[in-house]
PDB file of C-alpha atoms and ligand atoms in Angstrom:
ATOM      1  CA  MET A   1      94.262  61.004  95.925  1.00  0.00           C
ATOM      2  CA  SER A   2      95.392  64.662  95.921  1.00  0.00           C
ATOM      3  CA  ARG A   3      94.679  67.427  98.414  1.00  0.00           C
ATOM      4  CA  PHE A   4      91.751  68.732  96.353  1.00  0.00           C
ATOM      5  CA  THR A   5      90.297  65.575  94.830  1.00  0.00           C
ATOM      6  CA  GLY A   6      86.589  66.244  94.254  1.00  0.00           C
ATOM      7  CA  ARG A   7      86.669  69.670  95.937  1.00  0.00           C
ATOM      8  CA  VAL A   8      84.470  72.247  94.189  1.00  0.00           C
ATOM      9  CA  ALA A   9      86.033  75.719  94.283  1.00  0.00           C
ATOM     10  CA  ILE A  10      84.445  78.925  93.046  1.00  0.00           C
ATOM     11  CA  VAL A  11      87.275  81.247  91.983  1.00  0.00           C
ATOM     12  CA  THR A  12      86.172  84.753  90.990  1.00  0.00           C
ATOM     13  CA  GLY A  13      88.168  86.629  88.377  1.00  0.00           C
ATOM     14  CA  ALA A  14      89.649  83.299  87.275  1.00  0.00           C
ATOM     15  CA  ALA A  15      89.704  84.092  83.556  1.00  0.00           C
ATOM     16  CA  SER A  16      93.029  85.958  83.923  1.00  0.00           C
ATOM     17  CA  GLY A  17      96.173  86.454  85.988  1.00  0.00           C
ATOM     18  CA  ILE A  18      96.303  85.224  89.569  1.00  0.00           C
ATOM     19  CA  GLY A  19      92.795  83.739  89.598  1.00  0.00           C
ATOM     20  CA  LYS A  20      93.495  81.723  86.466  1.00  0.00           C
ATOM     21  CA  GLU A  21      96.685  80.300  87.978  1.00  0.00           C
ATOM     22  CA  ILE A  22      94.771  79.319  91.130  1.00  0.00           C
ATOM     23  CA  ALA A  23      92.132  77.552  89.011  1.00  0.00           C
ATOM     24  CA  LEU A  24      94.796  75.677  87.003  1.00  0.00           C
ATOM     25  CA  ARG A  25      96.633  74.643  90.147  1.00  0.00           C
ATOM     26  CA  LEU A  26      93.455  73.473  91.917  1.00  0.00           C
ATOM     27  CA  ALA A  27      92.538  71.408  88.871  1.00  0.00           C
ATOM     28  CA  ALA A  28      96.052  69.940  88.686  1.00  0.00           C
ATOM     29  CA  GLU A  29      95.477  68.599  92.213  1.00  0.00           C
ATOM     30  CA  GLY A  30      92.090  67.061  91.451  1.00  0.00           C
ATOM     31  CA  GLY A  31      89.879  70.019  92.338  1.00  0.00           C
ATOM     32  CA  ILE A  32      86.992  71.323  90.238  1.00  0.00           C
ATOM     33  CA  PRO A  33      87.356  75.075  89.763  1.00  0.00           C
ATOM     34  CA  VAL A  34      84.310  77.134  88.857  1.00  0.00           C
ATOM     35  CA  ILE A  35      85.718  79.947  86.742  1.00  0.00           C
ATOM     36  CA  ALA A  36      83.474  82.890  87.698  1.00  0.00           C
ATOM     37  CA  ASP A  37      84.304  85.995  85.700  1.00  0.00           C
ATOM     38  CA  LEU A  38      82.827  89.075  84.081  1.00  0.00           C
ATOM     39  CA  ASN A  39      84.453  87.890  80.871  1.00  0.00           C
ATOM     40  CA  LEU A  40      82.624  84.637  79.974  1.00  0.00           C
ATOM     41  CA  ASP A  41      84.621  84.064  76.772  1.00  0.00           C
ATOM     42  CA  ALA A  42      87.933  84.128  78.624  1.00  0.00           C
ATOM     43  CA  ALA A  43      86.430  82.072  81.490  1.00  0.00           C
ATOM     44  CA  SER A  44      85.292  79.422  78.997  1.00  0.00           C
ATOM     45  CA  LYS A  45      88.795  79.331  77.488  1.00  0.00           C
ATOM     46  CA  THR A  46      90.309  78.716  80.943  1.00  0.00           C
ATOM     47  CA  ALA A  47      87.775  75.930  81.579  1.00  0.00           C
ATOM     48  CA  ALA A  48      88.561  74.406  78.160  1.00  0.00           C
ATOM     49  CA  GLU A  49      92.293  74.531  78.925  1.00  0.00           C
ATOM     50  CA  ILE A  50      91.677  72.582  82.148  1.00  0.00           C
ATOM     51  CA  LYS A  51      89.448  70.027  80.418  1.00  0.00           C
ATOM     52  CA  ALA A  52      92.051  69.545  77.660  1.00  0.00           C
ATOM     53  CA  LYS A  53      94.481  68.460  80.393  1.00  0.00           C
ATOM     54  CA  GLY A  54      91.966  65.900  81.654  1.00  0.00           C
ATOM     55  CA  GLY A  55      90.508  67.936  84.527  1.00  0.00           C
ATOM     56  CA  ASP A  56      87.017  69.244  85.196  1.00  0.00           C
ATOM     57  CA  ALA A  57      86.012  72.916  85.343  1.00  0.00           C
ATOM     58  CA  PHE A  58      82.870  75.001  84.912  1.00  0.00           C
ATOM     59  CA  ALA A  59      82.745  78.541  83.512  1.00  0.00           C
ATOM     60  CA  VAL A  60      80.054  80.921  84.772  1.00  0.00           C
ATOM     61  CA  ALA A  61      79.363  84.542  83.843  1.00  0.00           C
ATOM     62  CA  MET A  62      79.446  86.568  87.029  1.00  0.00           C
ATOM     63  CA  ASN A  63      79.753  90.253  87.771  1.00  0.00           C
ATOM     64  CA  VAL A  64      80.611  90.008  91.467  1.00  0.00           C
ATOM     65  CA  THR A  65      78.919  93.356  92.181  1.00  0.00           C
ATOM     66  CA  ASP A  66      75.554  92.065  90.951  1.00  0.00           C
ATOM     67  CA  GLU A  67      73.704  90.069  93.620  1.00  0.00           C
ATOM     68  CA  ALA A  68      71.460  88.291  91.111  1.00  0.00           C
ATOM     69  CA  GLN A  69      74.427  87.155  88.979  1.00  0.00           C
ATOM     70  CA  VAL A  70      76.322  85.970  92.062  1.00  0.00           C
ATOM     71  CA  GLU A  71      73.267  84.032  93.310  1.00  0.00           C
ATOM     72  CA  LYS A  72      72.787  82.493  89.859  1.00  0.00           C
ATOM     73  CA  GLY A  73      76.443  81.413  89.546  1.00  0.00           C
ATOM     74  CA  VAL A  74      76.287  79.791  92.973  1.00  0.00           C
ATOM     75  CA  ALA A  75      72.905  78.150  92.233  1.00  0.00           C
ATOM     76  CA  ASP A  76      74.207  76.799  88.897  1.00  0.00           C
ATOM     77  CA  THR A  77      77.271  75.398  90.674  1.00  0.00           C
ATOM     78  CA  MET A  78      75.067  73.727  93.296  1.00  0.00           C
ATOM     79  CA  ALA A  79      72.815  72.295  90.570  1.00  0.00           C
ATOM     80  CA  LYS A  80      75.838  70.821  88.748  1.00  0.00           C
ATOM     81  CA  TYR A  81      77.995  69.605  91.628  1.00  0.00           C
ATOM     82  CA  GLY A  82      75.774  69.677  94.752  1.00  0.00           C
ATOM     83  CA  LYS A  83      78.329  71.461  96.957  1.00  0.00           C
ATOM     84  CA  ILE A  84      80.778  74.354  97.254  1.00  0.00           C
ATOM     85  CA  ASP A  85      83.855  73.485  99.302  1.00  0.00           C
ATOM     86  CA  ILE A  86      86.069  76.474  98.562  1.00  0.00           C
ATOM     87  CA  LEU A  87      85.567  80.125  97.633  1.00  0.00           C
ATOM     88  CA  VAL A  88      88.507  82.164  96.381  1.00  0.00           C
ATOM     89  CA  SER A  89      87.285  85.760  96.203  1.00  0.00           C
ATOM     90  CA  ASN A  90      89.830  87.190  93.814  1.00  0.00           C
ATOM     91  CA  ALA A  91      88.168  89.425  91.184  1.00  0.00           C
ATOM     92  CA  GLY A  92      89.617  92.914  91.257  1.00  0.00           C
ATOM     93  CA  ILE A  93      90.649  95.983  89.338  1.00  0.00           C
ATOM     94  CA  GLN A  94      93.055  98.858  89.856  1.00  0.00           C
ATOM     95  CA  ILE A  95      92.591 102.577  89.198  1.00  0.00           C
ATOM     96  CA  VAL A  96      95.444 104.974  90.006  1.00  0.00           C
ATOM     97  CA  LYS A  97      94.948 108.689  90.676  1.00  0.00           C
ATOM     98  CA  PRO A  98      95.780 111.052  93.515  1.00  0.00           C
ATOM     99  CA  ILE A  99      92.934 111.517  96.032  1.00  0.00           C
ATOM    100  CA  VAL A 100      92.511 115.133  95.023  1.00  0.00           C
ATOM    101  CA  ASP A 101      91.644 114.090  91.457  1.00  0.00           C
ATOM    102  CA  PHE A 102      89.933 110.764  92.166  1.00  0.00           C
ATOM    103  CA  PRO A 103      86.524 110.642  90.455  1.00  0.00           C
ATOM    104  CA  PHE A 104      83.860 109.617  92.983  1.00  0.00           C
ATOM    105  CA  ALA A 105      82.404 107.186  90.427  1.00  0.00           C
ATOM    106  CA  ASP A 106      85.776 105.386  90.158  1.00  0.00           C
ATOM    107  CA  TRP A 107      86.102 105.281  93.975  1.00  0.00           C
ATOM    108  CA  LYS A 108      82.667 103.616  94.206  1.00  0.00           C
ATOM    109  CA  LYS A 109      83.366 101.240  91.295  1.00  0.00           C
ATOM    110  CA  LEU A 110      86.602  99.968  92.816  1.00  0.00           C
ATOM    111  CA  LEU A 111      85.166  99.560  96.332  1.00  0.00           C
ATOM    112  CA  SER A 112      82.168  97.763  94.904  1.00  0.00           C
ATOM    113  CA  ILE A 113      84.186  95.176  92.938  1.00  0.00           C
ATOM    114  CA  HIS A 114      86.552  94.419  95.814  1.00  0.00           C
ATOM    115  CA  LEU A 115      84.243  94.722  98.825  1.00  0.00           C
ATOM    116  CA  ASP A 116      80.668  94.161  97.577  1.00  0.00           C
ATOM    117  CA  GLY A 117      82.089  91.351  95.441  1.00  0.00           C
ATOM    118  CA  ALA A 118      83.714  89.672  98.446  1.00  0.00           C
ATOM    119  CA  PHE A 119      80.596  90.128 100.593  1.00  0.00           C
ATOM    120  CA  LEU A 120      78.094  88.914  98.002  1.00  0.00           C
ATOM    121  CA  THR A 121      80.072  85.832  96.963  1.00  0.00           C
ATOM    122  CA  THR A 122      80.793  84.947 100.600  1.00  0.00           C
ATOM    123  CA  LYS A 123      77.149  85.339 101.594  1.00  0.00           C
ATOM    124  CA  ALA A 124      75.906  83.240  98.677  1.00  0.00           C
ATOM    125  CA  CYS A 125      78.385  80.391  99.321  1.00  0.00           C
ATOM    126  CA  LEU A 126      78.109  80.387 103.107  1.00  0.00           C
ATOM    127  CA  LYS A 127      74.630  78.950 103.406  1.00  0.00           C
ATOM    128  CA  HIS A 128      75.779  75.862 101.501  1.00  0.00           C
ATOM    129  CA  MET A 129      79.056  75.648 103.433  1.00  0.00           C
ATOM    130  CA  TYR A 130      77.266  75.960 106.783  1.00  0.00           C
ATOM    131  CA  ALA A 131      74.795  73.223 105.802  1.00  0.00           C
ATOM    132  CA  ALA A 132      77.705  70.958 104.809  1.00  0.00           C
ATOM    133  CA  LYS A 133      79.764  71.912 107.899  1.00  0.00           C
ATOM    134  CA  TYR A 134      82.754  72.520 105.605  1.00  0.00           C
ATOM    135  CA  GLY A 135      84.118  75.553 103.840  1.00  0.00           C
ATOM    136  CA  ARG A 136      87.417  77.224 103.041  1.00  0.00           C
ATOM    137  CA  VAL A 137      87.245  80.900 102.047  1.00  0.00           C
ATOM    138  CA  VAL A 138      90.320  82.760 100.808  1.00  0.00           C
ATOM    139  CA  TYR A 139      90.266  86.455  99.921  1.00  0.00           C
ATOM    140  CA  MET A 140      92.782  88.024  97.551  1.00  0.00           C
ATOM    141  CA  GLY A 141      94.243  90.868  99.569  1.00  0.00           C
ATOM    142  CA  SER A 142      97.488  92.630  98.768  1.00  0.00           C
ATOM    143  CA  VAL A 143     100.476  94.119 100.522  1.00  0.00           C
ATOM    144  CA  HIS A 144      98.064  97.046 100.267  1.00  0.00           C
ATOM    145  CA  SER A 145      95.945  95.274 102.913  1.00  0.00           C
ATOM    146  CA  LYS A 146      98.725  96.327 105.325  1.00  0.00           C
ATOM    147  CA  GLU A 147     100.625  99.166 103.648  1.00  0.00           C
ATOM    148  CA  ALA A 148      99.777 102.251 101.621  1.00  0.00           C
ATOM    149  CA  SER A 149     101.045 103.675  98.358  1.00  0.00           C
ATOM    150  CA  LYS A 150     100.352 106.970  96.685  1.00  0.00           C
ATOM    151  CA  LEU A 151      97.627 107.048  93.991  1.00  0.00           C
ATOM    152  CA  LYS A 152      95.755 104.002  95.366  1.00  0.00           C
ATOM    153  CA  ALA A 153      93.251 105.366  97.899  1.00  0.00           C
ATOM    154  CA  PRO A 154      90.233 103.131  97.142  1.00  0.00           C
ATOM    155  CA  TYR A 155      92.417 100.049  96.473  1.00  0.00           C
ATOM    156  CA  VAL A 156      94.270 100.389  99.797  1.00  0.00           C
ATOM    157  CA  THR A 157      90.958 101.081 101.566  1.00  0.00           C
ATOM    158  CA  ALA A 158      89.292  98.037 100.009  1.00  0.00           C
ATOM    159  CA  LYS A 159      92.227  95.692 100.615  1.00  0.00           C
ATOM    160  CA  HIS A 160      92.426  96.742 104.283  1.00  0.00           C
ATOM    161  CA  GLY A 161      88.660  96.155 104.463  1.00  0.00           C
ATOM    162  CA  LEU A 162      88.970  92.554 103.302  1.00  0.00           C
ATOM    163  CA  ILE A 163      91.053  91.772 106.387  1.00  0.00           C
ATOM    164  CA  GLY A 164      88.133  92.949 108.523  1.00  0.00           C
ATOM    165  CA  LEU A 165      85.597  90.862 106.625  1.00  0.00           C
ATOM    166  CA  SER A 166      87.856  87.809 106.857  1.00  0.00           C
ATOM    167  CA  LYS A 167      88.288  88.180 110.624  1.00  0.00           C
ATOM    168  CA  VAL A 168      84.515  88.403 111.161  1.00  0.00           C
ATOM    169  CA  LEU A 169      83.957  85.329 108.989  1.00  0.00           C
ATOM    170  CA  ALA A 170      86.646  83.463 110.935  1.00  0.00           C
ATOM    171  CA  LYS A 171      84.621  84.079 114.127  1.00  0.00           C
ATOM    172  CA  GLU A 172      81.173  83.398 112.633  1.00  0.00           C
ATOM    173  CA  GLY A 173      82.265  80.426 110.533  1.00  0.00           C
ATOM    174  CA  ALA A 174      84.269  78.450 113.101  1.00  0.00           C
ATOM    175  CA  GLU A 175      81.324  76.516 114.541  1.00  0.00           C
ATOM    176  CA  PHE A 176      80.480  75.385 110.980  1.00  0.00           C
ATOM    177  CA  ASN A 177      84.077  74.356 110.139  1.00  0.00           C
ATOM    178  CA  VAL A 178      84.359  77.287 107.736  1.00  0.00           C
ATOM    179  CA  SER A 179      87.755  78.981 107.720  1.00  0.00           C
ATOM    180  CA  SER A 180      88.690  82.378 106.326  1.00  0.00           C
ATOM    181  CA  ASN A 181      92.047  83.798 105.274  1.00  0.00           C
ATOM    182  CA  VAL A 182      93.577  86.588 103.239  1.00  0.00           C
ATOM    183  CA  VAL A 183      96.567  86.175 100.930  1.00  0.00           C
ATOM    184  CA  CYS A 184      98.434  89.434 100.398  1.00  0.00           C
ATOM    185  CA  PRO A 185     100.696  89.472  97.326  1.00  0.00           C
ATOM    186  CA  GLY A 186     103.302  91.998  96.314  1.00  0.00           C
ATOM    187  CA  PHE A 187     103.448  93.041  92.655  1.00  0.00           C
ATOM    188  CA  VAL A 188     102.717  90.261  90.166  1.00  0.00           C
ATOM    189  CA  ARG A 189     103.074  90.889  86.412  1.00  0.00           C
ATOM    190  CA  THR A 190      99.463  90.245  85.395  1.00  0.00           C
ATOM    191  CA  PRO A 191      97.415  92.426  82.998  1.00  0.00           C
ATOM    192  CA  LEU A 192      96.307  94.446  86.059  1.00  0.00           C
ATOM    193  CA  VAL A 193      99.915  95.459  86.753  1.00  0.00           C
ATOM    194  CA  GLU A 194     101.064  95.810  83.127  1.00  0.00           C
ATOM    195  CA  LYS A 195      98.328  98.442  82.674  1.00  0.00           C
ATOM    196  CA  GLN A 196      99.485 100.358  85.747  1.00  0.00           C
ATOM    197  CA  ILE A 197     103.136 100.723  84.724  1.00  0.00           C
ATOM    198  CA  PRO A 198     102.568 103.397  82.026  1.00  0.00           C
ATOM    199  CA  GLU A 199      99.755 104.981  84.075  1.00  0.00           C
ATOM    200  CA  GLN A 200     101.987 105.425  87.138  1.00  0.00           C
ATOM    201  CA  ALA A 201     104.854 106.658  84.936  1.00  0.00           C
ATOM    202  CA  ALA A 202     102.562 109.370  83.574  1.00  0.00           C
ATOM    203  CA  GLU A 203     101.133 110.342  87.002  1.00  0.00           C
ATOM    204  CA  LEU A 204     104.542 110.384  88.737  1.00  0.00           C
ATOM    205  CA  LYS A 205     106.372 111.825  85.691  1.00  0.00           C
ATOM    206  CA  ILE A 206     109.071 109.113  85.747  1.00  0.00           C
ATOM    207  CA  SER A 207     110.060 106.365  83.301  1.00  0.00           C
ATOM    208  CA  GLU A 208     108.388 102.954  83.222  1.00  0.00           C
ATOM    209  CA  ALA A 209     111.692 101.350  84.299  1.00  0.00           C
ATOM    210  CA  ASP A 210     111.726 103.657  87.310  1.00  0.00           C
ATOM    211  CA  VAL A 211     108.144 102.703  88.185  1.00  0.00           C
ATOM    212  CA  ILE A 212     109.240  99.058  88.312  1.00  0.00           C
ATOM    213  CA  LYS A 213     112.527  99.596  90.155  1.00  0.00           C
ATOM    214  CA  ASN A 214     111.806 102.554  92.395  1.00  0.00           C
ATOM    215  CA  VAL A 215     108.068 102.240  93.047  1.00  0.00           C
ATOM    216  CA  MET A 216     106.862  98.652  92.643  1.00  0.00           C
ATOM    217  CA  LEU A 217     109.910  96.678  93.796  1.00  0.00           C
ATOM    218  CA  LYS A 218     111.640  99.346  95.878  1.00  0.00           C
ATOM    219  CA  ASP A 219     110.941  97.736  99.251  1.00  0.00           C
ATOM    220  CA  THR A 220     111.463  94.090  98.290  1.00  0.00           C
ATOM    221  CA  ILE A 221     114.518  92.287  99.663  1.00  0.00           C
ATOM    222  CA  ASP A 222     115.772  91.246  96.222  1.00  0.00           C
ATOM    223  CA  GLY A 223     114.095  93.358  93.538  1.00  0.00           C
ATOM    224  CA  GLN A 224     111.929  90.440  92.398  1.00  0.00           C
ATOM    225  CA  PHE A 225     108.339  90.345  91.233  1.00  0.00           C
ATOM    226  CA  THR A 226     106.069  87.850  93.010  1.00  0.00           C
ATOM    227  CA  THR A 227     104.686  85.233  90.580  1.00  0.00           C
ATOM    228  CA  THR A 228     101.204  83.830  90.095  1.00  0.00           C
ATOM    229  CA  ASP A 229     102.588  80.463  91.219  1.00  0.00           C
ATOM    230  CA  ASP A 230     103.898  81.985  94.461  1.00  0.00           C
ATOM    231  CA  VAL A 231     100.436  83.391  95.190  1.00  0.00           C
ATOM    232  CA  ALA A 232      98.700  80.130  94.259  1.00  0.00           C
ATOM    233  CA  ASP A 233     100.970  78.240  96.692  1.00  0.00           C
ATOM    234  CA  ALA A 234      99.672  80.358  99.582  1.00  0.00           C
ATOM    235  CA  VAL A 235      96.033  80.204  98.477  1.00  0.00           C
ATOM    236  CA  LEU A 236      96.170  76.423  98.126  1.00  0.00           C
ATOM    237  CA  PHE A 237      97.789  76.131 101.554  1.00  0.00           C
ATOM    238  CA  TYR A 238      94.813  77.859 103.186  1.00  0.00           C
ATOM    239  CA  ALA A 239      92.254  76.197 100.909  1.00  0.00           C
ATOM    240  CA  ALA A 240      93.570  72.768 101.969  1.00  0.00           C
ATOM    241  CA  ALA A 241      93.520  73.483 105.711  1.00  0.00           C
ATOM    242  CA  ARG A 242      92.568  70.392 107.725  1.00  0.00           C
ATOM    243  CA  ASN A 243      90.844  72.480 110.379  1.00  0.00           C
ATOM    244  CA  THR A 244      90.386  76.106 111.505  1.00  0.00           C
ATOM    245  CA  VAL A 245      93.808  76.502 113.163  1.00  0.00           C
ATOM    246  CA  HIS A 246      94.932  79.148 110.651  1.00  0.00           C
ATOM    247  CA  SER A 247      91.529  80.830 110.291  1.00  0.00           C
ATOM    248  CA  GLY A 248      91.436  84.615 110.642  1.00  0.00           C
ATOM    249  CA  GLN A 249      95.072  85.072 109.591  1.00  0.00           C
ATOM    250  CA  SER A 250      96.602  86.630 106.537  1.00  0.00           C
ATOM    251  CA  ALA A 251      99.847  85.863 104.709  1.00  0.00           C
ATOM    252  CA  VAL A 252     102.042  88.346 102.870  1.00  0.00           C
ATOM    253  CA  VAL A 253     103.688  86.879  99.735  1.00  0.00           C
ATOM    254  CA  SER A 254     105.960  89.634  98.499  1.00  0.00           C
ATOM    255  CA  HIS A 255     109.759  89.106  98.534  1.00  0.00           C
ATOM    256  CA  GLY A 256     109.929  90.912 101.844  1.00  0.00           C
ATOM    257  CA  TRP A 257     107.919  94.023 100.985  1.00  0.00           C
ATOM    258  CA  PHE A 258     106.179  94.703 104.318  1.00  0.00           C
ATOM    259  CA  MET A 259     107.417  92.315 106.983  1.00  0.00           C
ATOM    260  CA  GLN A 260     104.969  91.495 109.757  1.00  0.00           C
TER     261      GLN A 260
HETATM  262  P1  NAD B   1      93.787  90.500  86.184  1.00  0.00           P
HETATM  263  O1  NAD B   1      93.333  91.806  85.611  1.00  0.00           O
HETATM  264  O2  NAD B   1      94.772  89.678  85.453  1.00  0.00           O
HETATM  265  O3  NAD B   1      92.499  89.574  86.464  1.00  0.00           O
HETATM  266  C1  NAD B   1      91.357  90.067  87.100  1.00  0.00           C
HETATM  267  C2  NAD B   1      90.157  89.260  86.633  1.00  0.00           C
HETATM  268  O4  NAD B   1      89.013  89.754  87.364  1.00  0.00           O
HETATM  269  C3  NAD B   1      89.838  89.440  85.136  1.00  0.00           C
HETATM  270  O5  NAD B   1      89.624  88.178  84.531  1.00  0.00           O
HETATM  271  C4  NAD B   1      88.574  90.279  85.135  1.00  0.00           C
HETATM  272  O6  NAD B   1      87.693  89.993  84.045  1.00  0.00           O
HETATM  273  C5  NAD B   1      87.944  89.881  86.459  1.00  0.00           C
HETATM  274  N1  NAD B   1      86.983  90.872  86.959  1.00  0.00           N
HETATM  275  C6  NAD B   1      87.151  92.214  87.021  1.00  0.00           C
HETATM  276  N2  NAD B   1      86.033  92.785  87.488  1.00  0.00           N
HETATM  277  C7  NAD B   1      85.150  91.782  87.742  1.00  0.00           C
HETATM  278  C8  NAD B   1      83.825  91.732  88.245  1.00  0.00           C
HETATM  279  N3  NAD B   1      83.160  92.845  88.563  1.00  0.00           N
HETATM  280  N4  NAD B   1      83.231  90.527  88.383  1.00  0.00           N
HETATM  281  C9  NAD B   1      83.894  89.394  88.035  1.00  0.00           C
HETATM  282  N5  NAD B   1      85.134  89.373  87.546  1.00  0.00           N
HETATM  283  C10 NAD B   1      85.755  90.556  87.405  1.00  0.00           C
HETATM  284  O7  NAD B   1      94.290  90.868  87.653  1.00  0.00           O
HETATM  285  P2  NAD B   1      95.178  90.087  88.735  1.00  0.00           P
HETATM  286  O8  NAD B   1      96.440  90.818  88.862  1.00  0.00           O
HETATM  287  O9  NAD B   1      95.183  88.621  88.473  1.00  0.00           O
HETATM  288  O10 NAD B   1      94.338  90.407  90.040  1.00  0.00           O
HETATM  289  C11 NAD B   1      93.562  89.454  90.736  1.00  0.00           C
HETATM  290  C12 NAD B   1      93.429  89.878  92.193  1.00  0.00           C
HETATM  291  O11 NAD B   1      94.735  89.938  92.767  1.00  0.00           O
HETATM  292  C13 NAD B   1      92.816  91.267  92.390  1.00  0.00           C
HETATM  293  O12 NAD B   1      91.961  91.244  93.517  1.00  0.00           O
HETATM  294  C14 NAD B   1      94.021  92.143  92.666  1.00  0.00           C
HETATM  295  O13 NAD B   1      93.688  93.282  93.423  1.00  0.00           O
HETATM  296  C15 NAD B   1      94.881  91.173  93.446  1.00  0.00           C
HETATM  297  N6  NAD B   1      96.303  91.533  93.504  1.00  0.00           N
HETATM  298  C16 NAD B   1      97.029  91.648  92.355  1.00  0.00           C
HETATM  299  C17 NAD B   1      98.377  91.982  92.464  1.00  0.00           C
HETATM  300  C18 NAD B   1      99.241  92.138  91.261  1.00  0.00           C
HETATM  301  O14 NAD B   1     100.357  92.675  91.406  1.00  0.00           O
HETATM  302  N7  NAD B   1      98.825  91.702  90.081  1.00  0.00           N
HETATM  303  C19 NAD B   1      98.962  92.196  93.726  1.00  0.00           C
HETATM  304  C20 NAD B   1      98.183  92.062  94.854  1.00  0.00           C
HETATM  305  C21 NAD B   1      96.851  91.725  94.727  1.00  0.00           C
END
């Protein structure tokens, strides 16, 4: 019997990067990840990869900003498995531009994916978690939940906002044995970050190597990228919590970039 045997976990944005690693790791410990992603093809591939290793997984098409799609993904999960034990609200994007040039439409798009997505998925899962008197909710924050960087106004705003949502849920959820935490990674080399390297180089008029060394990893203790495995370790720690002792807290996973 593993930590997650039989646990049903909706993981948003699990077709790629950090979310995918979390889904693979949950499945490796007996959990059943529901791969909820905008990209159904990639989500189905992740689910197939898990099944090929002998695990169980379920792919659902879900744009986390669309209430009807979120409700449907949660309803389909309930119909198939009868419960939702864990929510990892992870789907996210990045758009880099200085505030003075930031298109309002991009500001709204980014806030909507990170914040509306977290709210809508939480709300949809909570009624089932409250009824079951069990739930573990983990939000994907960032060092940018605590720190700021140039060019990332809506991202930093949204990631700080997730800490607020998580703290409220910690208070509201405690009587139902529902915990809430935020995991705050430093830079991880996923498609989201690979895309940013040339974009930041162009905006800051420096080389891509300088973006990595002097922007992304500048404040780490050892010049190292965080890995998807490092992030999954922290998410699984909170998702496996025996009780609400850690609820309301956040953990920075970043090779020392921003020490609390
Ligand atoms: P990624 O681009 O590899 O994966 C993001 C996934 O989210 C993709 O599969 C994408 O299809 C999905 N997605 C995007 N918009 C969606 C929507 N509206 N509805 C449903 N799914 C959607 O990115 P990643 O680096 O794995 O990022 C995952 C999370 O980790 C994000 O919240 C990101 O902000 C956070 N994060 C990443 C880093 C990093 O350095 N990579 C650091 C800190 C935090």
